Short mmCIF file of C-alpha atoms and ligand atoms in Angstrom, two decimals:
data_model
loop_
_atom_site.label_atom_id
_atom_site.label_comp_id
_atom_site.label_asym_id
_atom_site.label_seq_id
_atom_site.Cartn_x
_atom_site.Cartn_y
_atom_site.Cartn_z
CA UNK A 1 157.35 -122.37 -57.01
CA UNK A 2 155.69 -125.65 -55.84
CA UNK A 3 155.95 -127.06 -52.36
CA UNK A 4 155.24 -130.47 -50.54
CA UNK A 5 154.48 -128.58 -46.94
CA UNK A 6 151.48 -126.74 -45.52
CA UNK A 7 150.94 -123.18 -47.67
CA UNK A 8 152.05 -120.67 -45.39
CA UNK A 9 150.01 -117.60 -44.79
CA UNK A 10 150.24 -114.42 -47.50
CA UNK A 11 150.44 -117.29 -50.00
CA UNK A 12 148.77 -118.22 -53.05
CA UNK A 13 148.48 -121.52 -54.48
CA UNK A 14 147.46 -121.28 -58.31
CA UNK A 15 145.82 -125.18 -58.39
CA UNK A 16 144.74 -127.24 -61.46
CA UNK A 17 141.42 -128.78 -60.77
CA UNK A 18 141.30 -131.26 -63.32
CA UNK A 19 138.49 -131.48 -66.16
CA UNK A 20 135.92 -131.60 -63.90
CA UNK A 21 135.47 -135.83 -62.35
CA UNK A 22 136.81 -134.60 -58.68
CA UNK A 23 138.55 -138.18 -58.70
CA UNK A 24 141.17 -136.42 -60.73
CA UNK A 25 142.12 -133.75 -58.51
CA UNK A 26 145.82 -134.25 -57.64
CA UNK A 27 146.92 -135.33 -54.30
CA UNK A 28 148.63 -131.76 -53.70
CA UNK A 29 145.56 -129.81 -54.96
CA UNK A 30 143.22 -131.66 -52.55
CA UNK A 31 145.36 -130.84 -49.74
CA UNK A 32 145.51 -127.24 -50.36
CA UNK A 33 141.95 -126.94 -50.58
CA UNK A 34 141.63 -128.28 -47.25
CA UNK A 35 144.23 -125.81 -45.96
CA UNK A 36 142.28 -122.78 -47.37
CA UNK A 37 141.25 -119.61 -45.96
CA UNK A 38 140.03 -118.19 -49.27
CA UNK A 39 139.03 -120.06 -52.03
CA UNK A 40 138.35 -118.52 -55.60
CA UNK A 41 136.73 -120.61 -58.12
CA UNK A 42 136.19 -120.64 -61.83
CA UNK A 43 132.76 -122.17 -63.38
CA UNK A 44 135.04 -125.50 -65.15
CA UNK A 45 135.40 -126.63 -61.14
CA UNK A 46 132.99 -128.86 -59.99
CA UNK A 47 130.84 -128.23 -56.71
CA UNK A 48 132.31 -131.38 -55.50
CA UNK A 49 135.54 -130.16 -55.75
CA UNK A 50 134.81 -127.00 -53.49
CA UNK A 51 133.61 -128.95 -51.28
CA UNK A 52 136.76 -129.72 -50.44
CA UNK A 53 137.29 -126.47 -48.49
CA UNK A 54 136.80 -126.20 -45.30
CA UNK A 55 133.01 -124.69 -44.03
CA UNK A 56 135.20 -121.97 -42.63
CA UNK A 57 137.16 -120.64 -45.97
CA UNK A 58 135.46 -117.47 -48.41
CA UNK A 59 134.48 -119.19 -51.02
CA UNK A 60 134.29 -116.60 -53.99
CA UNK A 61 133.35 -117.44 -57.19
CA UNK A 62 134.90 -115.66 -60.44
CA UNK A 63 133.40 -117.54 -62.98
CA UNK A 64 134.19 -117.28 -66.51
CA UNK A 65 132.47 -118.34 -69.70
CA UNK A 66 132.80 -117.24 -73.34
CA UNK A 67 131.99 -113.84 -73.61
CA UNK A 68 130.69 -113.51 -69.93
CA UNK A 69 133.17 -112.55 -67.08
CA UNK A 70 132.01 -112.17 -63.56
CA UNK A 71 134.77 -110.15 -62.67
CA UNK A 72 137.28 -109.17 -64.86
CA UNK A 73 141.02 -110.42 -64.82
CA UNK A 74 142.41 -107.40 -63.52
CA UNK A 75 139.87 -107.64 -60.77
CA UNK A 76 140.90 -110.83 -60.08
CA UNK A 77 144.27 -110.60 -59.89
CA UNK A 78 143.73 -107.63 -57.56
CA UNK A 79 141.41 -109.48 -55.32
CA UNK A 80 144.37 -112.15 -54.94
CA UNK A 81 146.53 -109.51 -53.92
CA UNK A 82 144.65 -108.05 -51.42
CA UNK A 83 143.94 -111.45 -49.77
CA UNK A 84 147.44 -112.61 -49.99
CA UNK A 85 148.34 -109.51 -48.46
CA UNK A 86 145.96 -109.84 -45.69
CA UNK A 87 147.83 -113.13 -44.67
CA UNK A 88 145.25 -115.90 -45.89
CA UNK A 89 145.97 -118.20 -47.39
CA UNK A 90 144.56 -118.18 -50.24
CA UNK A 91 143.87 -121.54 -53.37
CA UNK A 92 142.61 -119.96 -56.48
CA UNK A 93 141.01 -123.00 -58.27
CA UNK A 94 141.07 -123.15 -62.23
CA UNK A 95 139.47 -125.45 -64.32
CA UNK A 96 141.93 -128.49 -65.73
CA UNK A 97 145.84 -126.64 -65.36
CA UNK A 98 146.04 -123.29 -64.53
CA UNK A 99 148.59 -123.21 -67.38
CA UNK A 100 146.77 -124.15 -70.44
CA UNK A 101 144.42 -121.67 -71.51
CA UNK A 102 143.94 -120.82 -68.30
CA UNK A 103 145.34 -117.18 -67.39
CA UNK A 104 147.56 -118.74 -64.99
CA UNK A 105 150.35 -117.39 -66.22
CA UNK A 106 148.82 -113.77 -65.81
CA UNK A 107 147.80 -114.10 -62.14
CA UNK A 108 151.07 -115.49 -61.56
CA UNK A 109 152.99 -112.70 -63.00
CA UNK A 110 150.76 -109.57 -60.99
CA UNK A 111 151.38 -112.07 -57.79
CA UNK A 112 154.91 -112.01 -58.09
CA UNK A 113 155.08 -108.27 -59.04
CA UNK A 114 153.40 -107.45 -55.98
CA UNK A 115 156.07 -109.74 -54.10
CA UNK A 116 153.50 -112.57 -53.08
CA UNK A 117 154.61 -116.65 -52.55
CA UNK A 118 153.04 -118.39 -55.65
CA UNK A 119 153.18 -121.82 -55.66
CA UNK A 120 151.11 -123.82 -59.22
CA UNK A 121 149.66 -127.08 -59.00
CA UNK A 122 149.46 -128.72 -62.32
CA UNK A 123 145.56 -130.41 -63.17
CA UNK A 124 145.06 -132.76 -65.82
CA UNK A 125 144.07 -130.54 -68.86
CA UNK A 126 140.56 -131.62 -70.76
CA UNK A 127 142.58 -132.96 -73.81
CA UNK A 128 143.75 -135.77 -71.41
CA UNK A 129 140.77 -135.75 -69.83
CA UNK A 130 138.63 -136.33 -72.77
CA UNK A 131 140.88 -139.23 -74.14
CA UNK A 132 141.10 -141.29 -71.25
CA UNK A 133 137.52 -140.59 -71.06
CA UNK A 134 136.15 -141.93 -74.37
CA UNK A 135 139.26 -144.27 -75.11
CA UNK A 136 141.22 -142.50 -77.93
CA UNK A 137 144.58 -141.78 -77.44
CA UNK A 138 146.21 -138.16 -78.84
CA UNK A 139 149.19 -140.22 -80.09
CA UNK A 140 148.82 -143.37 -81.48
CA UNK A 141 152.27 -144.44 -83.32
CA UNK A 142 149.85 -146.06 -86.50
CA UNK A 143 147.84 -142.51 -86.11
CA UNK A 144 149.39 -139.52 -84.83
CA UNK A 145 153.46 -138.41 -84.14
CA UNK A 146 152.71 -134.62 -82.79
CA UNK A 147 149.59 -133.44 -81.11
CA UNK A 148 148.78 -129.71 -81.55
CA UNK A 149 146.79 -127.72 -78.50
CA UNK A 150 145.34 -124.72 -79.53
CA UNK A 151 143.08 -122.49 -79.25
CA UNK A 152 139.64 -120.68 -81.59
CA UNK A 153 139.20 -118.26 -79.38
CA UNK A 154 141.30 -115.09 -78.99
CA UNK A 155 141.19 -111.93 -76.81
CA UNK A 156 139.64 -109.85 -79.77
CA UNK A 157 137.35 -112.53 -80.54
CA UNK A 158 138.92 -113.52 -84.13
CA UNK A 159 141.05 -116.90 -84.48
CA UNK A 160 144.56 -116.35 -86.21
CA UNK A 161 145.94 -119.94 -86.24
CA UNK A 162 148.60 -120.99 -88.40
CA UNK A 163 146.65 -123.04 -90.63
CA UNK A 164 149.01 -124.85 -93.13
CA UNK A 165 151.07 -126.33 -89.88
CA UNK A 166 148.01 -127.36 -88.40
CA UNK A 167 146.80 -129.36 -91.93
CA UNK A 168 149.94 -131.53 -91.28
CA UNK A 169 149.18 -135.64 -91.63
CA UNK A 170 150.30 -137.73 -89.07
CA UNK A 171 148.69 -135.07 -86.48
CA UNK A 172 146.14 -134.88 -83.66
CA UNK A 173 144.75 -131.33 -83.75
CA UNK A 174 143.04 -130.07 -80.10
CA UNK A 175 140.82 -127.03 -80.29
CA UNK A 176 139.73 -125.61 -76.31
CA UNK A 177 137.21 -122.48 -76.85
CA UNK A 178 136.24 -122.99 -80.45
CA UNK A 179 132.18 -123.55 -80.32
CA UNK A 180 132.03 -120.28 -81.66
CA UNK A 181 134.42 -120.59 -84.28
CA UNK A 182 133.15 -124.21 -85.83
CA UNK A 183 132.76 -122.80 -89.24
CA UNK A 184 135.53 -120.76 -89.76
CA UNK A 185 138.15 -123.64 -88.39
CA UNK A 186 136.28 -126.28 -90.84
CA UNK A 187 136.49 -123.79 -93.61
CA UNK A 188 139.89 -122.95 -92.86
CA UNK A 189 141.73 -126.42 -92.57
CA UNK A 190 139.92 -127.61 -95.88
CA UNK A 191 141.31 -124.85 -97.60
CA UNK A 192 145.14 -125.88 -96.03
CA UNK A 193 144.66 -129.30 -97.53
CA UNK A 194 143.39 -131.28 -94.74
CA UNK A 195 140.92 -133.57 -96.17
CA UNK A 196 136.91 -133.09 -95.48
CA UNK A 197 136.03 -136.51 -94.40
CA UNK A 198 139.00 -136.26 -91.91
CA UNK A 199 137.43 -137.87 -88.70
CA UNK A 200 136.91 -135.21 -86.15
CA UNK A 201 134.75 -135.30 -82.76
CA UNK A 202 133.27 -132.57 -80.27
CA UNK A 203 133.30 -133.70 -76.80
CA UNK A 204 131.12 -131.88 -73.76
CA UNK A 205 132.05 -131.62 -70.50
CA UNK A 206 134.26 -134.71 -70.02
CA UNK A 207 134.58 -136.50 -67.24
CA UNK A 208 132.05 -135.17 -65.99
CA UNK A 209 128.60 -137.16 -64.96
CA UNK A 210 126.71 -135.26 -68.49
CA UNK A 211 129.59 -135.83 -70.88
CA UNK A 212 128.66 -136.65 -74.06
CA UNK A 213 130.81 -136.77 -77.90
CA UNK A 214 130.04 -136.05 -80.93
CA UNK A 215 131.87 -137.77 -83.49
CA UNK A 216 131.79 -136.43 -87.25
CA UNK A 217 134.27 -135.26 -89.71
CA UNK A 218 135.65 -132.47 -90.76
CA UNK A 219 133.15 -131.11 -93.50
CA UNK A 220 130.14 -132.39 -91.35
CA UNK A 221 131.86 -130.36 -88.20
CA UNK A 222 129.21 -127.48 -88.38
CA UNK A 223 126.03 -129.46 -88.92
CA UNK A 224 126.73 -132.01 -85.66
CA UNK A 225 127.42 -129.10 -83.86
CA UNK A 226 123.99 -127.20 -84.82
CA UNK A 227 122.14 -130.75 -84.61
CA UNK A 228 123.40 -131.24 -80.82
CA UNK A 229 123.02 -127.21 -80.07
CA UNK A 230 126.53 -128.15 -78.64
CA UNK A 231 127.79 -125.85 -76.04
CA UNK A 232 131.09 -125.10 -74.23
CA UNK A 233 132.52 -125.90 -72.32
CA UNK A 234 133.52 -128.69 -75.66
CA UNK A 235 137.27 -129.31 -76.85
CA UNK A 236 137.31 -130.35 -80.91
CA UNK A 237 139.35 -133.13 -81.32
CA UNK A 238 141.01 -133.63 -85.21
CA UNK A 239 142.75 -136.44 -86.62
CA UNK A 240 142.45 -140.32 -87.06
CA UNK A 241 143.04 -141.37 -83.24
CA UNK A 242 139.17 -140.07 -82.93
CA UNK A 243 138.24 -143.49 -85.26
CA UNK A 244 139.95 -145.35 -82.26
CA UNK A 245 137.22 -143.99 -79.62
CA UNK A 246 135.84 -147.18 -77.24
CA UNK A 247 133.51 -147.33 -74.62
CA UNK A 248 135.93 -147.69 -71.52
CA UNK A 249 135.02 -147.82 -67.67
C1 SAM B 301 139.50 -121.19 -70.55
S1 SAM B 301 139.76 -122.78 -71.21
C2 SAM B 301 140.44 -123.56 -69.80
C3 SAM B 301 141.22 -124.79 -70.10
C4 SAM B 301 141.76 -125.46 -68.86
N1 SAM B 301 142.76 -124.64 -68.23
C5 SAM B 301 142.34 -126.84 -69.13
O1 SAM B 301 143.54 -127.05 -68.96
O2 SAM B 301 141.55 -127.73 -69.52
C6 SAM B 301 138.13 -123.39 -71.31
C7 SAM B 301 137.92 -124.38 -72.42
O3 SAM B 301 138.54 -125.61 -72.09
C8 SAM B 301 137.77 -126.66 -72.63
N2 SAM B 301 137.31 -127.52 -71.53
C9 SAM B 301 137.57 -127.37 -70.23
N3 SAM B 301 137.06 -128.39 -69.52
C10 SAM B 301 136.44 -129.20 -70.41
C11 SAM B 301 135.75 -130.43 -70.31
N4 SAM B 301 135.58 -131.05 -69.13
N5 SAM B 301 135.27 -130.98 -71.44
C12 SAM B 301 135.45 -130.40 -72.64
N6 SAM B 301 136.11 -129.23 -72.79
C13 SAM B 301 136.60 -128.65 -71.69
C14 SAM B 301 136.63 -126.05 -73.41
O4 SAM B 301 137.05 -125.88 -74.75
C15 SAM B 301 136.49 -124.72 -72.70
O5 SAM B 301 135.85 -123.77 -73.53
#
């Protein structure tokens, strides 16, 4: 499943792009890129990043963003086939890993049905990217011992989240995809017993040049949202480590 070597022909390399800074592309994803003959792209990966390709490779873009596909996932996973099968080689780029929240694991599987040489590149997911980036970290030993990733958005739309096990002390709670969903997962954690004034923060496109937080708490989630008209792409952060935020370089 992953390789050190050049990616052979008729294969597919599902790469992690990282949170968006293209200094955080792995070693292995940035040499792939350069070995591309096809190169499909997701919105969360920064023009720098595919760059990267060479001016030969397709570039095709297959953005996604709540609510709006460009192509749908079946498409997608058919248009990988077809290159594959056409003997490119082909990097299909995903914002942060292609394994967190990130349909990986569905492009992998119609890959592999169809026979074709998958090999994944981890990325640096945007929980690790936005705590490096504003200085908190998910586990602190005086803060947090377990740090939750989940997500407020489902296919359907709704949010079914176990909500007592996420009201746990002692926890740093990490929402991706839940602008839309502010209100309900406020509502929701109160009413599991997790205090209101429980520090909480919203943070926009880290790493990247524009990011920007949004610290708050709990209770006050919905009206720092609405006063920022945040937008996604923004991860909710939940817990006391987001009181240990500092302005690092
Ligand atoms: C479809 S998920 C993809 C997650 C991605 N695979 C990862 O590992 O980071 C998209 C969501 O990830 C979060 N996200 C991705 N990049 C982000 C960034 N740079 N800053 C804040 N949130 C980000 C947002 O919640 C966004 O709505």
């Amino acid at each position: 499943m992953s390789g050190g070597g050049a990616l052979r022909p008729g294969t597919v390399a599902l790469v992690g792009a990282g949170p968006g800074n293209p200094e955080l592309l792995t070693l292995r994803a940035y040499r792939l890129i350069q070995q591309a003959d096809v190169l499909l792209y997701d919105n969360l990966v920064s023009p720098e990043i595919v760059a990267f390709a060479p001016a030969s490779a397709e570039r095709i873009y297959v953005g996604k963003s709540a609510g709006k596909h460009t192509l749908p996932q079946e498409a997608i996973c058919r248009l990988l086939t077809i290159k594959a099968k056409d003997g490119l080689r082909v990097v299909r780029l995903k914002g942060g890993d292609p394994f967190v929240f990130g349909r990986g694991g569905e492009e992998m599987e119609a890959l592999l049905a169809n026979d074709i040489s998958v090999e994944i590149v981890p990325g640096i997911t945007a929980a690790l990217g936005a705590a490096a980036g504003f200085g908190f970290p998910l586990t602190h030993r005086d803060h947090a011992q377990s740090c939750v990733f989940v997500t407020g958005h489902l296919k359907d739309s709704s949010i079914d989240l176990n909500w007592k096990a996420l009201a746990q002390p002692n926890q740093t709670i990490v929402v991706y995809m839940g602008v839309t969903g502010l209100d309900i997962i406020a509502r929701e954690l109160q009413v599991a017993g997790l205090p209101g004034d429980t520090p909480a923060a919203l943070i926009h496109k880290a790493t990247w040049i524009d990011q920007a937080i949004y610290p708050t708490t709990l209770k006050q989630l919905v009206q720092t949202a609405e006063a920022h008209a945040v937008q996604p792409p923004t991860l909710l952060v939940i817990g006391s480590v987001v009181g240990l935020i500092r302005q690092v370089e």
